[in-house]
Coordinates of C-alpha atoms in Angstrom, one line a residue:
Chain A
M28 CA 124.9 116.8 -21.8
S29 CA 127.4 116.2 -19.2
G30 CA 129.1 119.5 -18.5
T31 CA 132.2 118.1 -17.0
G32 CA 135.2 119.8 -17.5
D33 CA 134.1 120.6 -20.8
H34 CA 134.4 124.5 -20.7
S35 CA 136.2 127.0 -18.0
L36 CA 134.3 130.1 -16.6
A37 CA 135.8 133.4 -16.1
R38 CA 137.6 133.9 -13.4
G39 CA 139.5 130.8 -13.6
L40 CA 137.0 128.3 -12.6
T41 CA 137.4 124.7 -13.8
P42 CA 134.6 122.8 -13.9
G43 CA 134.2 119.1 -13.0
E44 CA 138.3 119.6 -12.3
G45 CA 139.6 118.1 -8.4
V46 CA 141.3 119.8 -5.9
P47 CA 144.8 119.6 -4.8
F48 CA 146.4 117.7 -2.7
D49 CA 146.3 120.6 0.3
D50 CA 142.5 121.4 -0.1
R51 CA 140.5 121.4 2.7
G52 CA 137.6 120.1 1.4
L53 CA 139.7 116.9 0.7
A54 CA 141.8 117.3 4.0
Y55 CA 139.2 117.8 6.3
G56 CA 135.8 118.3 4.7
D57 CA 136.0 121.4 4.9
G58 CA 133.5 122.7 2.5
L59 CA 130.1 122.3 1.8
F60 CA 128.3 121.0 -1.0
E61 CA 125.0 121.3 -3.2
T62 CA 123.1 118.9 -5.8
V63 CA 120.3 120.9 -7.9
L64 CA 118.0 119.7 -9.8
V65 CA 118.0 121.6 -13.2
R66 CA 115.4 121.1 -16.2
D67 CA 116.6 122.4 -19.2
G68 CA 119.0 124.7 -18.2
V69 CA 117.1 126.1 -15.2
P70 CA 117.7 125.3 -11.6
Q71 CA 114.9 124.1 -9.4
L72 CA 114.0 125.7 -5.9
W73 CA 117.5 127.9 -7.0
E74 CA 117.3 130.3 -4.5
R75 CA 116.8 128.1 -1.6
H76 CA 120.3 126.4 -2.9
L77 CA 122.0 129.2 -2.9
G78 CA 120.5 130.6 0.4
R79 CA 121.3 127.4 2.2
L80 CA 125.2 127.1 0.4
A81 CA 125.4 130.8 2.3
R82 CA 124.3 130.0 5.4
V83 CA 126.7 126.9 5.5
A84 CA 129.3 129.1 4.5
A85 CA 128.7 132.0 6.9
A86 CA 128.3 128.9 9.7
L87 CA 132.0 127.0 8.6
G88 CA 133.7 131.3 8.4
F89 CA 134.5 131.5 4.6
P90 CA 132.7 134.0 1.7
L91 CA 131.1 133.1 -1.4
P92 CA 132.2 133.1 -4.6
E93 CA 130.8 135.8 -6.6
R94 CA 126.9 135.6 -7.3
E95 CA 127.1 135.9 -11.1
T96 CA 130.1 132.7 -10.7
L97 CA 127.2 130.9 -9.3
E98 CA 124.2 132.3 -11.7
A99 CA 126.1 131.3 -15.3
L100 CA 125.9 127.6 -13.5
P101 CA 123.0 125.7 -14.5
A102 CA 122.8 127.3 -17.7
R103 CA 125.6 124.7 -18.6
A104 CA 123.3 122.0 -18.1
G105 CA 122.0 122.6 -21.3
E106 CA 118.2 121.2 -22.7
G107 CA 116.9 117.8 -20.6
L108 CA 117.0 117.1 -17.0
A109 CA 120.0 117.2 -15.1
V110 CA 121.9 117.1 -11.9
L111 CA 124.5 120.1 -11.1
K112 CA 126.9 119.2 -8.3
L113 CA 128.8 122.0 -6.6
V114 CA 131.0 121.6 -4.3
L115 CA 132.6 124.7 -2.1
T116 CA 136.1 124.6 0.2
R117 CA 137.6 126.5 1.9
G118 CA 140.4 126.6 -0.4
S119 CA 144.3 126.0 -0.1
G120 CA 146.0 127.5 3.4
G121 CA 146.4 128.3 6.7
R122 CA 148.3 126.1 9.2
G123 CA 146.7 122.2 9.7
Y124 CA 143.3 122.7 11.0
L125 CA 143.6 126.6 11.9
A126 CA 142.0 128.3 8.7
P127 CA 143.5 131.1 6.6
E128 CA 142.6 134.5 7.7
A129 CA 141.5 135.5 4.5
P130 CA 140.4 132.1 2.9
E131 CA 139.9 131.6 -1.0
P132 CA 136.8 129.1 -1.4
R133 CA 137.5 126.7 -4.1
L134 CA 134.5 126.0 -6.3
R135 CA 134.4 123.3 -8.2
W136 CA 131.0 122.1 -10.3
Q137 CA 129.7 118.8 -12.3
V138 CA 126.2 118.5 -14.2
L139 CA 125.4 115.0 -15.4
P140 CA 122.4 113.8 -17.3
F141 CA 119.9 113.0 -14.8
S142 CA 116.5 110.7 -14.8
P143 CA 114.5 110.0 -11.9
D144 CA 112.6 106.7 -11.1
P145 CA 108.7 107.2 -11.8
A146 CA 108.2 103.7 -10.3
R147 CA 109.4 105.1 -6.9
W148 CA 106.8 107.9 -7.4
W149 CA 103.8 105.8 -8.3
Q150 CA 104.4 102.8 -6.9
G151 CA 106.1 103.2 -3.9
V152 CA 109.4 102.1 -1.9
A153 CA 110.6 100.0 1.0
V154 CA 112.9 101.6 3.7
R155 CA 114.9 100.3 6.4
H156 CA 115.8 101.0 9.6
C157 CA 119.3 101.8 10.3
R158 CA 121.4 100.7 12.9
L159 CA 123.6 103.3 13.0
R160 CA 123.1 106.5 15.4
L161 CA 124.0 110.2 14.0
A162 CA 126.3 112.0 16.3
V163 CA 124.5 115.0 18.3
Q164 CA 126.3 118.4 17.1
P165 CA 124.0 121.0 16.9
A166 CA 127.2 123.4 15.7
L167 CA 126.9 121.2 12.3
A168 CA 123.0 120.3 12.4
G169 CA 121.2 121.1 9.6
L170 CA 124.1 122.2 7.4
K171 CA 125.6 120.2 4.1
H172 CA 128.7 120.0 5.1
L173 CA 131.4 117.8 3.6
N174 CA 131.9 115.6 6.4
R175 CA 129.7 112.8 5.6
L176 CA 130.9 109.5 6.9
E177 CA 127.6 108.8 8.8
N178 CA 125.8 108.3 6.0
V179 CA 128.1 106.6 3.8
L180 CA 128.5 104.2 7.1
A181 CA 124.4 104.2 7.6
R182 CA 124.1 103.4 3.7
G183 CA 126.9 100.9 4.2
E184 CA 123.9 99.1 6.0
W185 CA 121.8 97.2 3.1
R186 CA 123.2 96.8 -0.4
D187 CA 119.6 95.3 -1.4
P188 CA 118.4 97.3 -4.5
E189 CA 114.6 96.8 -3.6
V190 CA 115.8 98.8 -0.6
A191 CA 115.1 102.4 -1.7
E192 CA 116.7 104.2 1.9
G193 CA 117.4 104.1 5.5
L194 CA 116.4 105.8 8.5
L195 CA 118.2 107.4 10.9
C196 CA 118.0 108.1 14.3
D197 CA 120.2 110.6 16.5
A198 CA 122.2 109.2 19.5
E199 CA 119.2 110.2 21.9
G200 CA 117.0 108.0 19.7
R201 CA 115.5 110.6 18.0
L202 CA 114.0 110.3 14.4
V203 CA 116.1 112.7 12.1
E204 CA 116.3 112.2 8.6
A205 CA 117.3 109.1 6.0
T206 CA 120.3 108.9 4.7
C207 CA 120.2 111.2 1.6
M208 CA 116.6 112.7 2.3
N209 CA 114.2 114.4 4.6
V210 CA 111.6 112.4 6.1
F211 CA 107.6 113.3 6.6
W212 CA 104.6 111.0 7.8
W213 CA 100.7 111.9 8.3
S214 CA 100.1 111.4 12.0
D215 CA 97.4 113.4 14.7
G216 CA 95.7 115.3 11.4
G217 CA 98.7 116.5 9.7
W218 CA 102.4 116.3 8.5
Q219 CA 105.2 116.1 10.4
T220 CA 109.1 116.1 10.0
P221 CA 111.7 115.8 12.6
R222 CA 112.7 118.9 13.8
L223 CA 116.9 119.2 12.9
E224 CA 118.3 120.7 15.8
G225 CA 121.6 118.1 16.7
C226 CA 122.3 116.8 13.2
G227 CA 120.7 115.8 9.6
V228 CA 120.1 118.1 6.4
A229 CA 118.1 120.6 6.0
G230 CA 116.8 119.7 3.0
T231 CA 116.2 122.4 -0.3
L232 CA 112.3 120.8 -0.4
R233 CA 111.6 120.1 3.1
E234 CA 112.3 124.0 3.1
A235 CA 110.1 124.6 0.5
L236 CA 107.1 122.5 1.9
L237 CA 108.3 124.2 5.5
A238 CA 108.1 127.6 4.0
R239 CA 104.2 126.9 2.3
G240 CA 102.8 125.7 5.2
G241 CA 100.6 122.6 6.7
I242 CA 104.2 120.9 8.1
R243 CA 104.8 120.7 11.7
E244 CA 108.5 120.3 12.7
V245 CA 108.8 117.6 15.4
T246 CA 111.0 115.6 18.2
A247 CA 109.4 112.1 17.8
G248 CA 111.0 108.4 18.3
P249 CA 111.3 106.1 15.2
E250 CA 108.1 104.1 17.9
V251 CA 105.8 107.0 16.0
L252 CA 106.1 105.7 12.6
D253 CA 104.7 102.3 13.6
R254 CA 100.8 104.1 13.9
V255 CA 101.5 106.9 11.0
E256 CA 98.8 107.0 7.9
A257 CA 101.4 107.7 5.7
L258 CA 104.7 108.1 5.3
C259 CA 107.0 109.6 2.3
L260 CA 110.8 110.8 1.8
G261 CA 111.6 113.7 -0.3
N262 CA 114.5 115.8 -1.7
S263 CA 114.9 118.0 -4.0
V264 CA 116.7 116.2 -6.6
Q265 CA 114.1 112.8 -6.7
G266 CA 111.0 114.2 -5.7
L267 CA 108.5 112.6 -3.2
W268 CA 108.4 109.0 -2.7
P269 CA 105.8 107.3 -1.0
V270 CA 106.8 104.7 1.1
T271 CA 105.4 101.2 1.6
R272 CA 107.3 98.8 3.0
L273 CA 108.8 99.0 6.9
D274 CA 111.5 97.1 8.2
D275 CA 113.4 96.9 10.8
T276 CA 117.0 97.2 11.5
E277 CA 118.0 93.8 10.3
G278 CA 115.7 93.2 7.0
R279 CA 112.2 92.6 8.8
P280 CA 109.6 93.8 8.0
L281 CA 107.5 96.6 10.5
A282 CA 105.1 98.6 8.6
R283 CA 103.2 98.4 5.5
W284 CA 101.1 100.9 3.4
T285 CA 99.5 101.6 0.1
P286 CA 99.7 105.0 -1.4
T287 CA 96.7 106.7 -1.2
E288 CA 95.4 110.2 -1.8
R289 CA 96.9 111.2 1.4
H290 CA 100.3 111.1 -0.1
R291 CA 99.5 111.8 -3.7
T292 CA 98.3 115.3 -2.0
L293 CA 101.7 116.2 -0.5
Q294 CA 103.6 114.5 -3.7
A295 CA 101.9 116.6 -5.9
E296 CA 102.7 119.7 -3.9
A297 CA 106.6 118.4 -3.5
H298 CA 106.1 118.3 -7.3
G299 CA 105.0 121.5 -8.3
L300 CA 107.7 122.9 -6.7
L301 CA 110.0 120.5 -8.5
G302 CA 108.2 120.7 -11.8
Y303 CA 108.1 116.8 -11.7
P304 CA 104.5 115.4 -13.2
L305 CA 101.4 115.4 -10.5
Q306 CA 99.8 112.3 -10.9
P307 CA 100.8 109.4 -12.8
D308 CA 99.4 110.1 -16.0
D309 CA 100.7 113.6 -16.4
Chain B
M1 CA 163.7 118.5 0.7
S2 CA 159.7 118.2 -0.4
G3 CA 159.2 115.0 -2.1
T4 CA 155.9 116.7 -3.3
G5 CA 155.0 115.7 -6.9
D6 CA 159.0 115.1 -7.6
H7 CA 158.3 111.5 -8.4
S8 CA 156.4 109.3 -9.2
L9 CA 156.4 105.6 -7.7
A10 CA 155.2 102.1 -9.6
R11 CA 151.9 101.6 -10.0
G12 CA 150.9 105.1 -11.2
L13 CA 151.1 106.8 -7.3
T14 CA 150.7 110.8 -8.0
P15 CA 152.8 112.1 -5.2
G16 CA 151.8 115.1 -3.9
E17 CA 148.7 115.6 -6.4
G18 CA 145.2 116.2 -5.8
V19 CA 142.4 113.9 -6.8
P20 CA 139.5 114.3 -9.1
F21 CA 136.1 116.2 -8.4
D22 CA 134.5 112.4 -8.0
D23 CA 137.1 111.6 -5.2
R24 CA 134.8 110.1 -2.2
G25 CA 137.4 111.7 0.0
L26 CA 136.4 115.5 -1.6
A27 CA 132.9 114.6 -1.8
Y28 CA 132.2 113.0 1.4
G29 CA 135.7 112.7 3.9
D30 CA 135.1 109.3 2.9
G31 CA 138.6 108.2 3.5
L32 CA 141.7 108.5 6.4
F33 CA 145.2 110.3 6.9
E34 CA 148.3 109.9 8.7
T35 CA 151.1 112.8 9.4
V36 CA 154.8 110.6 9.8
L37 CA 157.5 112.1 11.6
V38 CA 160.5 111.1 9.3
R39 CA 164.1 111.7 10.2
D40 CA 166.7 111.2 7.9
G41 CA 164.5 108.8 5.8
V42 CA 163.4 106.8 8.6
P43 CA 159.5 107.4 10.1
Q44 CA 158.9 107.3 13.3
L45 CA 156.3 105.1 15.0
W46 CA 155.9 103.6 11.9
E47 CA 154.5 100.7 13.3
R48 CA 151.7 102.5 14.8
H49 CA 150.8 104.4 11.7
L50 CA 150.9 101.3 9.7
G51 CA 148.4 99.6 12.2
R52 CA 146.2 102.6 12.9
L53 CA 145.8 103.1 8.8
A54 CA 144.3 99.2 8.9
R55 CA 142.4 99.4 11.7
V56 CA 140.8 103.0 10.2
A57 CA 140.7 101.1 6.2
A58 CA 139.0 98.2 8.0
A59 CA 136.2 100.6 10.3
L60 CA 135.1 102.4 7.0
G61 CA 135.5 99.0 5.4
F62 CA 137.7 99.6 2.1
P63 CA 141.4 97.8 1.2
L64 CA 144.6 98.7 2.0
P65 CA 147.2 99.7 -0.3
E66 CA 150.1 97.0 -0.6
R67 CA 153.0 97.7 2.2
E68 CA 155.7 98.2 -0.3
T69 CA 153.8 100.8 -1.0
L70 CA 153.4 102.4 1.7
E71 CA 156.9 101.3 3.0
A72 CA 158.4 102.8 -0.1
L73 CA 157.5 106.3 0.9
P74 CA 159.2 107.6 3.9
A75 CA 162.6 107.2 2.3
R76 CA 161.4 109.8 0.0
A77 CA 161.9 112.5 2.5
G78 CA 165.1 112.3 2.2
E79 CA 167.7 113.9 4.9
G80 CA 167.2 115.8 7.7
L81 CA 163.7 116.3 9.8
A82 CA 160.2 116.0 7.1
V83 CA 156.8 115.4 8.1
L84 CA 155.1 113.2 5.8
K85 CA 151.5 113.2 5.1
L86 CA 149.4 110.4 3.8
V87 CA 145.8 110.3 2.3
L88 CA 144.0 107.2 1.5
T89 CA 140.3 107.4 0.1
R90 CA 137.6 105.1 -0.9
G91 CA 138.5 106.3 -4.6
S92 CA 135.7 107.2 -6.8
G93 CA 132.7 105.9 -7.8
G94 CA 129.5 103.9 -5.9
R95 CA 126.3 105.9 -6.1
G96 CA 126.2 109.0 -3.9
Y97 CA 127.2 107.7 -0.6
L98 CA 127.2 104.0 -1.9
A99 CA 130.2 102.9 -1.7
P100 CA 131.2 100.8 -4.3
E101 CA 131.2 97.2 -4.1
A102 CA 135.0 96.6 -4.9
P103 CA 136.6 99.8 -4.2
E104 CA 139.7 101.5 -5.4
P105 CA 141.5 103.5 -2.6
R106 CA 143.2 106.4 -3.6
L107 CA 146.8 106.8 -2.3
R108 CA 148.3 110.4 -2.0
W109 CA 150.9 111.9 -0.2
Q110 CA 153.2 114.8 0.3
V111 CA 156.5 115.4 2.6
L112 CA 157.2 118.6 3.6
P113 CA 160.7 120.0 5.8
F114 CA 159.4 120.0 9.7
S115 CA 161.2 121.8 12.2
P116 CA 159.7 121.5 15.4
D117 CA 159.6 124.1 18.4
P118 CA 162.4 123.6 21.3
A119 CA 160.9 126.8 23.2
R120 CA 157.6 124.4 23.7
W121 CA 159.0 121.7 24.6
W122 CA 161.7 123.7 27.4
Q123 CA 159.6 126.5 28.4
G124 CA 155.9 125.2 28.1
V125 CA 152.5 126.4 26.1
A126 CA 149.5 128.4 27.3
V127 CA 146.3 126.1 26.4
R128 CA 142.8 127.0 26.4
H129 CA 138.9 125.6 26.7
C130 CA 137.4 125.5 23.5
R131 CA 133.6 125.8 23.6
L132 CA 133.1 123.3 20.7
R133 CA 131.7 120.6 22.2
L134 CA 132.5 117.3 20.3
A135 CA 129.9 115.1 19.3
V136 CA 129.7 111.2 20.3
Q137 CA 130.1 109.1 17.5
P138 CA 131.1 105.7 18.7
A139 CA 131.5 104.5 14.8
L140 CA 134.3 107.0 14.7
A141 CA 136.1 107.1 18.0
G142 CA 139.3 107.2 17.8
L143 CA 139.8 106.8 14.1
K144 CA 141.9 109.6 11.7
H145 CA 139.3 109.5 9.3
L146 CA 138.8 112.4 6.8
N147 CA 135.6 114.3 8.8
R148 CA 137.4 116.9 10.5
L149 CA 135.3 120.3 10.2
E150 CA 134.8 119.9 14.5
N151 CA 138.9 120.3 14.7
V152 CA 139.0 123.2 12.4
L153 CA 135.6 124.5 13.9
A154 CA 137.9 124.5 17.1
R155 CA 140.9 125.6 16.2
G156 CA 139.0 128.8 14.6
E157 CA 138.1 129.5 18.5
W158 CA 141.4 132.0 19.0
R159 CA 144.3 133.6 16.6
D160 CA 146.6 134.3 19.7
P161 CA 149.5 132.7 18.6
E162 CA 150.6 132.8 21.8
V163 CA 148.1 130.0 22.9
A164 CA 149.2 126.3 21.8
E165 CA 146.4 124.5 21.7
G166 CA 142.5 123.7 22.7
L167 CA 141.0 121.4 24.6
L168 CA 137.5 119.6 23.9
C169 CA 135.7 118.5 25.6
D170 CA 132.4 116.2 24.3
A171 CA 128.9 116.8 24.3
E172 CA 128.2 115.2 27.6
G173 CA 131.4 117.2 29.4
R174 CA 134.1 115.2 29.3
L175 CA 137.2 115.9 28.1
V176 CA 138.9 114.0 25.4
E177 CA 141.8 116.0 23.5
A178 CA 142.8 118.8 22.0
T179 CA 142.2 119.9 18.7
C180 CA 145.2 118.2 17.0
M181 CA 147.5 116.3 20.3
N182 CA 145.9 113.9 23.5
V183 CA 145.6 115.0 26.7
F184 CA 147.6 113.7 29.5
W185 CA 147.6 114.6 33.0
W186 CA 148.8 113.4 36.5
S187 CA 146.8 113.3 39.3
D188 CA 146.4 110.5 42.2
G189 CA 149.9 109.4 41.8
G190 CA 149.9 108.7 38.3
W191 CA 149.7 109.8 34.5
Q192 CA 146.1 110.1 33.4
T193 CA 144.9 110.3 29.6
P194 CA 141.5 110.5 28.6
R195 CA 139.6 107.3 27.1
L196 CA 138.6 107.8 23.8
E197 CA 135.4 105.6 23.6
G198 CA 133.1 108.1 22.2
C199 CA 135.1 110.7 19.8
G200 CA 138.7 111.9 19.5
V201 CA 141.9 110.4 17.5
A202 CA 143.8 108.0 19.0
G203 CA 147.6 109.3 18.4
T204 CA 150.6 107.1 17.9
L205 CA 152.5 108.4 20.3
R206 CA 149.2 108.1 23.0
E207 CA 149.8 104.7 21.9
A208 CA 152.6 104.0 22.3
L209 CA 152.8 105.7 25.9
L210 CA 150.3 103.4 27.1
A211 CA 151.4 100.6 25.6
R212 CA 154.5 101.3 27.6
G213 CA 152.5 100.9 30.4
G214 CA 152.4 103.7 33.4
I215 CA 149.5 105.6 32.2
R216 CA 145.6 105.1 33.1
E217 CA 143.4 105.8 30.9
V218 CA 140.1 107.6 32.7
T219 CA 136.4 109.4 32.2
A220 CA 137.3 112.6 34.0
G221 CA 135.8 116.5 33.2
P222 CA 138.1 119.6 32.9
E223 CA 137.3 120.3 36.2
V224 CA 139.9 117.9 37.2
L225 CA 143.0 120.0 35.6
D226 CA 142.2 122.8 38.3
R227 CA 143.8 120.2 40.5
V228 CA 146.5 117.9 38.5
E229 CA 150.2 118.6 39.1
A230 CA 151.0 118.6 35.8
L231 CA 149.4 118.5 32.5
C232 CA 151.2 118.3 29.4
L233 CA 149.9 117.7 25.6
G234 CA 151.7 116.0 22.6
N235 CA 151.7 114.2 19.4
S236 CA 154.1 111.7 17.3
V237 CA 154.9 115.0 15.4
Q238 CA 155.5 117.5 17.5
G239 CA 156.9 115.4 20.5
L240 CA 155.4 116.8 24.5
W241 CA 154.6 119.8 25.5
P242 CA 154.7 121.4 29.1
V243 CA 151.7 123.1 29.6
T244 CA 152.2 125.9 31.9
R245 CA 149.0 127.9 31.3
L246 CA 145.2 127.0 30.9
D247 CA 142.9 130.1 29.7
D248 CA 138.8 129.0 30.1
T249 CA 137.1 129.8 27.1
E250 CA 136.9 133.6 27.1
G251 CA 140.9 133.5 27.5
R252 CA 140.9 133.5 31.3
P253 CA 143.3 132.5 32.9
L254 CA 142.2 129.2 34.8
A255 CA 145.7 127.7 36.2
R256 CA 149.6 127.8 36.0
W257 CA 152.2 125.3 36.6
T258 CA 156.0 125.1 36.3
P259 CA 157.9 122.2 34.0
T260 CA 159.1 120.2 36.5
E261 CA 160.8 116.5 37.1
R262 CA 156.8 115.3 36.2
H263 CA 156.9 116.8 32.5
R264 CA 160.4 115.6 32.3
T265 CA 159.9 112.6 33.3
L266 CA 157.1 112.2 30.4
Q267 CA 158.5 113.9 27.9
A268 CA 162.1 112.4 28.0
E269 CA 159.6 108.9 27.3
A270 CA 158.0 110.6 24.4
H271 CA 160.9 111.9 22.8
G272 CA 162.6 108.9 23.3
L273 CA 160.2 107.2 20.9
L274 CA 160.5 109.9 18.6
G275 CA 164.3 110.5 18.5
Y276 CA 163.7 114.1 19.9
P277 CA 166.0 115.6 22.6
L278 CA 165.4 114.2 25.8
Q279 CA 166.5 117.8 27.8
P280 CA 167.5 120.9 27.1
D281 CA 171.1 120.3 26.5
D282 CA 170.9 116.4 24.5

């Protein structure tokens, strides 16, 4: 099931292998990554993952691997549910921060078996606000690049396994995302999600849901959550979690919700995109 | 002369080697680095490098290698001038962004021969303003961590080898640093350098010069440079460069200077700290 290091692709790929000392992904976080849900060898939201990968590489200014090289990877996952993690760095070379004129990107990947937690789908999760504020950097906003220290620091703010995620605001106090998920809430008669113009990662599930219509991108502070009818978190690996409790930065409860039909509707839409069950009995 | 991969230290160190796929330095930039000038096996500003390394590890929340492990590295450089690059990551493990409770940091290092460019010391350099604005993130300000995409993007703004460096302002328009050097200017009867409370790397040469007194940390916009008597860039590997021409973000000259006794005084102080010549004839 685990495809780490078991096979080599054509063209010198070394799956699950590491990178040399002078790799710019290690030296500077000069690269990108994708984590893809794969069911029986079939990648979910694959076109959106490939599209984002291409956008990030273009924004950082390096070429993509051949499409067929990428296309060959999900099949390596074999039967069952797995996560394919791709890391694409600018490769080696250049002089310090100056990138080589003709970079030769380095692709690494690993497949790990994956089991989602159905309790989080059907009973919901507790989340908290993080103290850390995301810095505003429009040049990197939305991109799933390898500079993720802010996410690591934010995720380090709690260890209670009962708290599933932490919500992040930016330096100007706008709600952005959770540490590894996007945020959706029902308010003013519709679903809303933060605009990601200054920071945050534009998740592929978020993208796919936005493309179906019915979700509005908005600018809002965290106080908006105190009065929303429903709050959910989602990403393309875990699916969609209803939030049943929101704590402040000190872990004191701010709000509670019971999962309702409102949550179930968005969840069914998300899970339909990912091949996850649409309701508890499925 | 190159110490890459030639020797192994005790305790399983693998010099110049890369890192595995699941190293958090590669995955998230979850680590730090130092580049140390080494002359005949003797590291320059060593205590300041070790001090910063310890501060960054503490800020990120992982333990240091044994002092003797670090102490043993510079001697590997042998005779002559070299640069020792250390990379210390949080190691492997954890669950996604969540770090392991007891991280086992991974130390990697490489020694490369180094030759500074005396023309840059004695004739000075041209620099330009970068378009990219550094994001403001007080939690990471001053730290030499592995999230350096902003520096890579800024350094990608020009390829003209006549332009030695690019100056960076933060999102609020304050002058911060150059892409890999700190900035010093003479104005109002004294040397000044930007405060680094929101972003930037606190260089060890800058620190050592500040510790000697006579340099003031200030908050200033880039327009301050139009009227300064002298402008210099410096770091602990290259030494100190007088700036003789400053271009705007489009490469049009904004200001010119001739190196004077003013530059030479700061340069001599910096070079004294690094063992570099104090004047052209030395």
